[in-house]
mmCIF file of C-alpha atoms in Angstrom:
data_model
loop_
_atom_site.group_PDB
_atom_site.id
_atom_site.type_symbol
_atom_site.label_atom_id
_atom_site.label_comp_id
_atom_site.label_asym_id
_atom_site.label_seq_id
_atom_site.Cartn_x
_atom_site.Cartn_y
_atom_site.Cartn_z
ATOM 1 C CA MET E 7 22.168 27.805 -49.273
ATOM 2 C CA SER E 8 23.315 31.048 -47.705
ATOM 3 C CA ASP E 9 23.697 31.436 -43.952
ATOM 4 C CA LYS E 10 20.956 34.043 -43.938
ATOM 5 C CA ILE E 11 18.428 31.733 -45.539
ATOM 6 C CA ARG E 12 19.492 28.880 -43.260
ATOM 7 C CA LYS E 13 18.991 31.114 -40.194
ATOM 8 C CA GLU E 14 15.571 32.277 -41.385
ATOM 9 C CA LEU E 15 14.474 28.694 -41.905
ATOM 10 C CA GLN E 16 15.738 27.685 -38.462
ATOM 11 C CA ASP E 17 13.990 30.670 -36.852
ATOM 12 C CA ALA E 18 10.762 29.722 -38.638
ATOM 13 C CA LEU E 19 11.062 26.115 -37.421
ATOM 14 C CA ASP E 20 11.789 27.249 -33.863
ATOM 15 C CA MET E 21 8.766 29.561 -33.961
ATOM 16 C CA TYR E 22 6.549 26.793 -35.275
ATOM 17 C CA ASN E 23 7.656 24.385 -32.526
ATOM 18 C CA PHE E 24 7.324 27.090 -29.861
ATOM 19 C CA GLU E 25 3.776 27.983 -30.885
ATOM 20 C CA ALA E 26 2.762 24.317 -31.204
ATOM 21 C CA GLU E 27 4.075 23.539 -27.730
ATOM 22 C CA THR E 28 2.380 26.628 -26.292
ATOM 23 C CA ASP E 29 -0.919 25.523 -27.853
ATOM 24 C CA ALA E 30 -0.485 22.037 -26.377
ATOM 25 C CA ILE E 31 0.168 23.463 -22.903
ATOM 26 C CA GLU E 32 -2.794 25.811 -23.233
ATOM 27 C CA SER E 33 -5.030 22.846 -24.118
ATOM 28 C CA MET E 34 -3.810 20.930 -21.082
ATOM 29 C CA VAL E 35 -4.368 23.938 -18.800
ATOM 30 C CA ARG E 36 -7.923 24.330 -20.096
ATOM 31 C CA GLU E 37 -8.583 20.637 -19.493
ATOM 32 C CA LYS E 38 -7.329 20.829 -15.885
ATOM 33 C CA GLU E 39 -9.353 24.001 -15.315
ATOM 34 C CA TYR E 40 -12.483 22.317 -16.642
ATOM 35 C CA MET E 41 -11.900 19.206 -14.507
ATOM 36 C CA SER E 42 -11.386 21.225 -11.327
ATOM 37 C CA ASN E 43 -14.461 23.347 -12.002
ATOM 38 C CA VAL E 44 -16.706 20.366 -12.720
ATOM 39 C CA SER E 45 -15.250 18.412 -9.760
ATOM 40 C CA ASP E 46 -16.363 15.021 -11.050
ATOM 41 C CA ILE E 47 -15.665 12.415 -8.320
ATOM 42 C CA GLY E 48 -16.311 9.383 -10.510
ATOM 43 C CA LYS E 49 -19.147 6.907 -10.683
ATOM 44 C CA ASP E 50 -17.071 4.151 -9.076
ATOM 45 C CA LEU E 51 -13.578 3.353 -7.773
ATOM 46 C CA GLU E 52 -11.958 2.726 -11.163
ATOM 47 C CA HIS E 53 -13.444 5.881 -12.659
ATOM 48 C CA CYS E 54 -12.170 7.887 -9.694
ATOM 49 C CA LYS E 55 -8.665 6.430 -10.149
ATOM 50 C CA ASP E 56 -8.727 7.378 -13.828
ATOM 51 C CA LEU E 57 -9.653 10.965 -12.932
ATOM 52 C CA GLN E 58 -6.786 11.141 -10.447
ATOM 53 C CA HIS E 59 -4.303 9.856 -13.001
ATOM 54 C CA LYS E 60 -5.598 12.323 -15.558
ATOM 55 C CA LEU E 61 -5.368 15.250 -13.140
ATOM 56 C CA THR E 62 -1.923 14.408 -11.781
ATOM 57 C CA GLU E 63 -0.576 13.198 -15.143
ATOM 58 C CA GLU E 64 1.009 10.154 -13.511
ATOM 59 C CA ASN E 65 1.129 8.243 -16.780
ATOM 60 C CA THR E 66 2.690 10.998 -18.934
ATOM 61 C CA ASP E 67 6.360 11.500 -19.851
ATOM 62 C CA MET E 68 6.249 15.185 -18.866
ATOM 63 C CA ASN E 69 3.616 17.048 -16.805
ATOM 64 C CA ILE E 70 2.484 20.623 -17.326
ATOM 65 C CA ASN E 71 4.971 22.133 -14.876
ATOM 66 C CA GLU E 72 7.830 20.372 -16.619
ATOM 67 C CA LYS E 73 6.535 21.443 -20.034
ATOM 68 C CA ILE E 74 6.235 25.075 -18.880
ATOM 69 C CA LYS E 75 9.719 24.993 -17.388
ATOM 70 C CA ARG E 76 11.109 23.670 -20.655
ATOM 71 C CA ILE E 77 9.354 26.182 -22.910
ATOM 72 C CA LEU E 78 10.301 29.090 -20.664
ATOM 73 C CA SER E 79 13.930 28.072 -21.062
ATOM 74 C CA ILE E 80 13.730 28.598 -24.810
ATOM 75 C CA ALA E 81 11.523 31.725 -24.658
ATOM 76 C CA PRO E 82 14.537 34.123 -24.655
ATOM 77 C CA LYS E 83 15.688 32.667 -27.937
ATOM 78 C CA ILE E 84 12.244 33.296 -29.470
ATOM 79 C CA ARG E 85 12.130 36.787 -27.974
ATOM 80 C CA SER E 86 15.496 37.619 -29.534
ATOM 81 C CA ASN E 87 13.901 37.083 -32.926
ATOM 82 C CA GLY E 88 12.456 40.562 -32.522
ATOM 83 C CA SER E 89 9.574 39.980 -34.896
ATOM 84 C CA GLU E 90 5.939 40.823 -34.216
ATOM 85 C CA GLU E 91 5.058 37.146 -34.504
ATOM 86 C CA ALA E 92 7.631 36.299 -31.852
ATOM 87 C CA GLN E 93 6.262 38.975 -29.520
ATOM 88 C CA LYS E 94 2.722 37.601 -29.879
ATOM 89 C CA ALA E 95 3.949 34.070 -29.207
ATOM 90 C CA ILE E 96 5.705 35.218 -26.010
ATOM 91 C CA GLU E 97 2.610 37.133 -24.842
ATOM 92 C CA LYS E 98 0.429 34.070 -25.418
ATOM 93 C CA LEU E 99 2.805 31.888 -23.406
ATOM 94 C CA GLU E 100 2.809 34.399 -20.553
ATOM 95 C CA LYS E 101 -1.019 34.350 -20.474
ATOM 96 C CA VAL E 102 -1.037 30.542 -20.411
ATOM 97 C CA VAL E 103 1.468 30.470 -17.546
ATOM 98 C CA LEU E 104 -0.535 33.104 -15.677
ATOM 99 C CA LYS E 105 -3.722 31.078 -16.126
ATOM 100 C CA TRP E 106 -1.985 27.923 -14.924
ATOM 101 C CA ASN E 107 -0.720 29.629 -11.779
ATOM 102 C CA SER E 108 -4.126 31.175 -11.068
ATOM 103 C CA ILE E 109 -5.967 27.828 -10.979
ATOM 104 C CA GLN E 110 -3.542 26.016 -8.664
ATOM 105 C CA ASP E 111 -5.716 26.479 -5.565
ATOM 106 C CA CYS E 112 -8.739 25.146 -7.423
ATOM 107 C CA ILE E 113 -6.756 22.162 -8.701
ATOM 108 C CA ASN E 114 -5.358 21.371 -5.258
ATOM 109 C CA ASN E 115 -8.845 21.479 -3.763
ATOM 110 C CA TYR E 116 -10.050 19.118 -6.470
ATOM 111 C CA LYS E 117 -7.130 16.771 -5.755
ATOM 112 C CA LYS E 118 -8.159 16.706 -2.106
ATOM 113 C CA THR E 119 -11.776 16.011 -3.067
ATOM 114 C CA LEU E 120 -10.702 13.181 -5.367
ATOM 115 C CA ASN E 121 -8.545 11.649 -2.630
ATOM 116 C CA GLN E 122 -11.506 11.688 -0.262
ATOM 117 C CA ALA E 123 -13.796 10.328 -2.969
ATOM 118 C CA ARG E 124 -11.355 7.508 -3.686
ATOM 119 C CA THR E 125 -11.369 6.551 -0.012
ATOM 120 C CA ALA E 126 -15.184 6.534 -0.030
ATOM 121 C CA HIS E 127 -15.330 4.585 -3.310
ATOM 122 C CA GLN E 128 -12.876 2.034 -1.916
ATOM 123 C CA LEU E 129 -14.988 1.564 1.207
ATOM 124 C CA VAL E 130 -18.178 1.171 -0.849
ATOM 125 C CA SER E 131 -16.413 -1.328 -3.111
ATOM 126 C CA ASP E 132 -15.187 -3.360 -0.132
ATOM 127 C CA MET E 133 -18.642 -3.410 1.460
ATOM 128 C CA ASN E 134 -20.316 -4.426 -1.804
ATOM 129 C CA GLU E 135 -17.829 -7.273 -2.084
ATOM 130 C CA VAL E 136 -18.879 -8.556 1.346
ATOM 131 C CA ILE E 137 -22.559 -8.143 0.430
ATOM 132 C CA ASP E 138 -21.999 -10.305 -2.664
ATOM 133 C CA ILE E 139 -20.184 -12.959 -0.630
ATOM 134 C CA VAL E 140 -22.921 -13.072 2.030
ATOM 135 C CA SER E 141 -25.666 -13.213 -0.614
ATOM 136 C CA GLU E 142 -23.885 -16.082 -2.376
ATOM 137 C CA LYS E 143 -23.579 -18.027 0.887
ATOM 138 C CA ARG E 144 -27.274 -17.502 1.553
ATOM 139 C CA LYS E 145 -28.166 -18.984 -1.847
ATOM 140 C CA MET E 146 -26.247 -22.107 -0.874
ATOM 141 C CA LEU E 147 -28.683 -22.643 2.029
ATOM 142 C CA VAL E 148 -31.732 -23.079 -0.199
ATOM 143 C CA VAL E 149 -32.738 -26.767 0.050
ATOM 144 C CA ASP E 150 -34.794 -29.076 -2.142
ATOM 145 C CA GLU E 151 -36.594 -32.368 -1.542
ATOM 146 C CA LYS E 152 -33.553 -34.372 -2.584
ATOM 147 C CA SER E 153 -31.500 -32.721 0.153
ATOM 148 C CA LEU E 154 -34.026 -33.906 2.743
ATOM 149 C CA SER E 155 -34.699 -37.372 1.370
ATOM 150 C CA SER E 156 -32.479 -39.453 3.646
ATOM 151 C CA PRO E 157 -30.738 -39.241 7.039
ATOM 152 C CA MET E 158 -27.342 -39.148 5.296
ATOM 153 C CA ALA E 159 -28.385 -36.289 3.008
ATOM 154 C CA VAL E 160 -29.821 -34.385 5.958
ATOM 155 C CA GLU E 161 -26.595 -34.869 7.928
ATOM 156 C CA LYS E 162 -24.564 -33.439 5.047
ATOM 157 C CA LEU E 163 -26.938 -30.492 4.876
ATOM 158 C CA ILE E 164 -26.540 -29.855 8.602
ATOM 159 C CA GLN E 165 -22.757 -29.825 8.266
ATOM 160 C CA LYS E 166 -23.008 -27.433 5.313
ATOM 161 C CA CYS E 167 -25.342 -25.142 7.224
ATOM 162 C CA MET E 168 -23.030 -25.102 10.272
ATOM 163 C CA THR E 169 -20.019 -24.277 8.077
ATOM 164 C CA ILE E 170 -21.821 -21.370 6.408
ATOM 165 C CA LEU E 171 -23.126 -20.084 9.731
ATOM 166 C CA ASP E 172 -19.609 -20.122 11.218
ATOM 167 C CA PHE E 173 -18.293 -18.269 8.168
ATOM 168 C CA LEU E 174 -21.005 -15.611 8.387
ATOM 169 C CA LYS E 175 -20.307 -15.061 12.069
ATOM 170 C CA SER E 176 -16.585 -14.741 11.318
ATOM 171 C CA LEU E 177 -17.373 -11.640 9.228
ATOM 172 C CA GLU E 178 -18.523 -9.710 12.301
ATOM 173 C CA GLY E 179 -15.134 -8.022 12.830
ATOM 174 C CA ARG E 180 -14.813 -6.980 9.194
ATOM 175 C CA ILE E 181 -18.341 -5.593 9.154
ATOM 176 C CA ALA E 182 -17.777 -3.727 12.412
ATOM 177 C CA LYS E 183 -14.646 -2.138 10.928
ATOM 178 C CA SER E 184 -16.522 -1.084 7.786
ATOM 179 C CA SER E 185 -19.280 0.360 9.942
ATOM 180 C CA GLU E 186 -16.792 2.402 11.967
ATOM 181 C CA GLU E 187 -15.032 3.675 8.825
ATOM 182 C CA SER E 188 -18.398 4.626 7.324
ATOM 183 C CA LYS E 189 -19.308 6.530 10.465
ATOM 184 C CA ASN E 190 -16.038 8.472 10.351
ATOM 185 C CA LEU E 191 -16.455 9.384 6.664
ATOM 186 C CA ILE E 192 -20.006 10.566 7.251
ATOM 187 C CA GLU E 193 -18.980 12.664 10.261
ATOM 188 C CA GLU E 194 -16.152 14.259 8.269
ATOM 189 C CA LYS E 195 -18.584 14.963 5.412
ATOM 190 C CA TYR E 196 -16.597 13.121 2.766
ATOM 191 C CA PRO E 197 -17.973 12.932 -0.782
ATOM 192 C CA LEU E 198 -20.437 10.080 -1.316
ATOM 193 C CA ASP E 199 -21.405 10.103 2.369
ATOM 194 C CA GLU E 200 -25.017 9.157 1.527
ATOM 195 C CA LYS E 201 -23.887 6.283 -0.697
ATOM 196 C CA VAL E 202 -21.507 5.082 2.018
ATOM 197 C CA GLU E 203 -24.272 5.213 4.624
ATOM 198 C CA HIS E 204 -26.741 3.337 2.396
ATOM 199 C CA THR E 205 -24.214 0.653 1.454
ATOM 200 C CA CYS E 206 -23.210 0.166 5.077
ATOM 201 C CA GLN E 207 -26.842 -0.226 6.120
ATOM 202 C CA THR E 208 -27.427 -2.718 3.302
ATOM 203 C CA LEU E 209 -24.358 -4.676 4.370
ATOM 204 C CA ILE E 210 -25.483 -4.928 7.994
ATOM 205 C CA GLU E 211 -29.055 -5.864 7.055
ATOM 206 C CA THR E 212 -27.917 -8.468 4.508
ATOM 207 C CA TRP E 213 -25.481 -10.003 6.992
ATOM 208 C CA GLN E 214 -27.941 -10.103 9.890
ATOM 209 C CA SER E 215 -30.805 -11.463 7.794
ATOM 210 C CA SER E 216 -28.533 -14.153 6.315
ATOM 211 C CA ILE E 217 -27.467 -15.295 9.777
ATOM 212 C CA GLY E 218 -31.124 -15.386 10.820
ATOM 213 C CA PHE E 219 -32.052 -17.336 7.693
ATOM 214 C CA CYS E 220 -29.234 -19.798 8.330
ATOM 215 C CA GLU E 221 -30.354 -20.361 11.923
ATOM 216 C CA GLU E 222 -33.954 -20.869 10.792
ATOM 217 C CA GLN E 223 -32.809 -23.363 8.188
ATOM 218 C CA MET E 224 -30.827 -25.190 10.840
ATOM 219 C CA ILE E 225 -33.924 -25.524 13.027
ATOM 220 C CA SER E 226 -35.992 -26.744 10.074
ATOM 221 C CA ILE E 227 -33.345 -29.276 9.056
ATOM 222 C CA ARG E 228 -33.013 -30.521 12.633
ATOM 223 C CA LYS E 229 -36.764 -31.108 12.716
ATOM 224 C CA ARG E 230 -36.465 -33.080 9.492
ATOM 225 C CA GLU E 231 -33.644 -35.097 11.031
ATOM 226 C CA ASN E 232 -35.791 -35.913 14.061
ATOM 227 C CA TYR E 233 -38.693 -36.823 11.810
ATOM 228 C CA LEU E 234 -36.583 -39.281 9.812
ATOM 229 C CA LYS E 235 -35.304 -40.814 13.039
ATOM 230 C CA SER E 236 -38.883 -41.201 14.262
ATOM 231 C CA ILE E 237 -39.859 -42.894 11.010
ATOM 232 C CA LYS E 238 -36.998 -45.347 11.505
ATOM 233 C CA VAL E 239 -38.092 -46.073 15.065
ATOM 234 C CA ILE E 240 -41.686 -46.542 13.897
ATOM 235 C CA GLN E 241 -40.588 -49.003 11.240
ATOM 236 C CA ASP E 242 -38.596 -50.974 13.783
ATOM 237 C CA GLN E 243 -41.552 -50.905 16.193
ATOM 238 C CA GLN E 244 -43.907 -52.135 13.486
ATOM 239 C CA ASP E 245 -41.655 -55.141 12.952
ATOM 240 C CA THR E 246 -41.791 -55.839 16.672
ATOM 241 C CA LEU E 247 -45.574 -55.497 16.701
ATOM 242 C CA GLN E 248 -45.927 -57.867 13.792
ATOM 243 C CA SER E 249 -43.853 -60.411 15.632
ATOM 244 C CA ILE E 250 -45.964 -60.094 18.800
ATOM 245 C CA ILE E 251 -49.243 -60.250 16.891
ATOM 246 C CA SER E 252 -48.176 -63.400 15.087
ATOM 247 C CA CYS E 253 -47.433 -65.003 18.457
ATOM 248 C CA ILE E 254 -50.767 -63.970 20.023
ATOM 249 C CA ASP E 255 -52.868 -65.439 17.225
ATOM 250 C CA ILE E 256 -53.180 -68.821 19.026
ATOM 251 C CA ASP E 257 -55.342 -71.591 17.673
ATOM 252 C CA PRO E 258 -56.820 -73.386 19.537
ATOM 253 C CA PRO E 259 -57.486 -70.880 22.355
ATOM 254 C CA PRO E 260 -55.661 -71.455 25.676
ATOM 255 C CA THR E 261 -57.459 -73.789 28.096
ATOM 256 C CA THR E 262 -55.090 -74.279 30.981
ATOM 257 C CA GLU E 263 -54.187 -71.686 33.598
ATOM 258 C CA ILE E 264 -50.618 -71.529 32.336
ATOM 259 C CA GLU E 265 -51.728 -71.062 28.707
ATOM 260 C CA ILE E 266 -54.106 -68.275 29.727
ATOM 261 C CA ASP E 267 -51.370 -66.477 31.753
ATOM 262 C CA MET E 268 -49.011 -66.658 28.763
ATOM 263 C CA ALA E 269 -51.667 -65.223 26.409
ATOM 264 C CA LEU E 270 -52.414 -62.371 28.822
ATOM 265 C CA LEU E 271 -48.703 -61.547 29.087
ATOM 266 C CA LYS E 272 -48.390 -61.352 25.309
ATOM 267 C CA HIS E 273 -51.448 -59.089 25.171
ATOM 268 C CA GLU E 274 -49.700 -56.780 27.674
ATOM 269 C CA ASP E 275 -46.623 -56.727 25.415
ATOM 270 C CA LEU E 276 -48.851 -55.800 22.479
ATOM 271 C CA LYS E 277 -50.531 -53.033 24.455
ATOM 272 C CA ALA E 278 -47.170 -51.608 25.529
ATOM 273 C CA ALA E 279 -45.804 -51.770 21.994
ATOM 274 C CA LEU E 280 -48.890 -50.052 20.573
ATOM 275 C CA GLN E 281 -48.630 -47.316 23.188
ATOM 276 C CA ILE E 282 -44.992 -46.699 22.226
ATOM 277 C CA GLN E 283 -45.927 -46.460 18.558
ATOM 278 C CA HIS E 284 -48.768 -44.072 19.409
ATOM 279 C CA ASP E 285 -46.387 -41.790 21.347
ATOM 280 C CA ILE E 286 -43.829 -41.820 18.544
ATOM 281 C CA LEU E 287 -46.411 -40.940 15.878
ATOM 282 C CA LYS E 288 -47.750 -38.147 18.035
ATOM 283 C CA SER E 289 -44.307 -36.624 18.627
ATOM 284 C CA SER E 290 -43.399 -36.875 14.919
ATOM 285 C CA HIS E 291 -46.348 -34.646 13.973
ATOM 286 C CA GLU E 292 -45.620 -31.973 16.561
#
């Protein structure tokens, strides 16, 4: 193969690679221009991160600036070809570079918007996580008949309720911090400010209502505990009454002064015992 033919083939290969790389850069520039014009901030935190990575090309071997720098370094060689095709290829590259430089302000503004959106998404994600935790703790406070069937079961339920209530109250600092961060984002007019405000309000309402529900459950369980204790006292009192009644049922009736005094005393014991039982029953229904 002659040197002339070899050179022509090499020039053709260089031109092909140059044009292919120019087309690839042009495609990337168009994509970045479209992204910055649309200004999508993502539907959630992960989507927003993906958009940032796509815009900044963090996961690529070579970004647009590096690609442009590289192709510009070989442009003189293509220009020296002197052909009409080479001239058109150089003109196309120059237009692509000019377009890339012209959209830098728009891209930088979009980067700033995405950074703000990511901060807002992160805050919303954190608050939703707390909402889920609080809601899950609230579900644990729902009781059934089995949980209230015995003094031991009720005692376990009280301990569980106290543990959950302490945990919910321990979230106050975290919720206050989220509330303050939400306020700052809203004041600075960050993207998603309405979503941040709504999520923050939901968080506070969920937290406060769950604490209130827990306290109400505690009162209800305490009443059940007192009721079971009263039932136990009543049962013990009934045993005492039965014992007294069996002693009072005297046959034959008392005839002497001493026998009569003893019978009257036992009747007084019965009256006192009945009065105690009456008071206990009354208090257990209040």
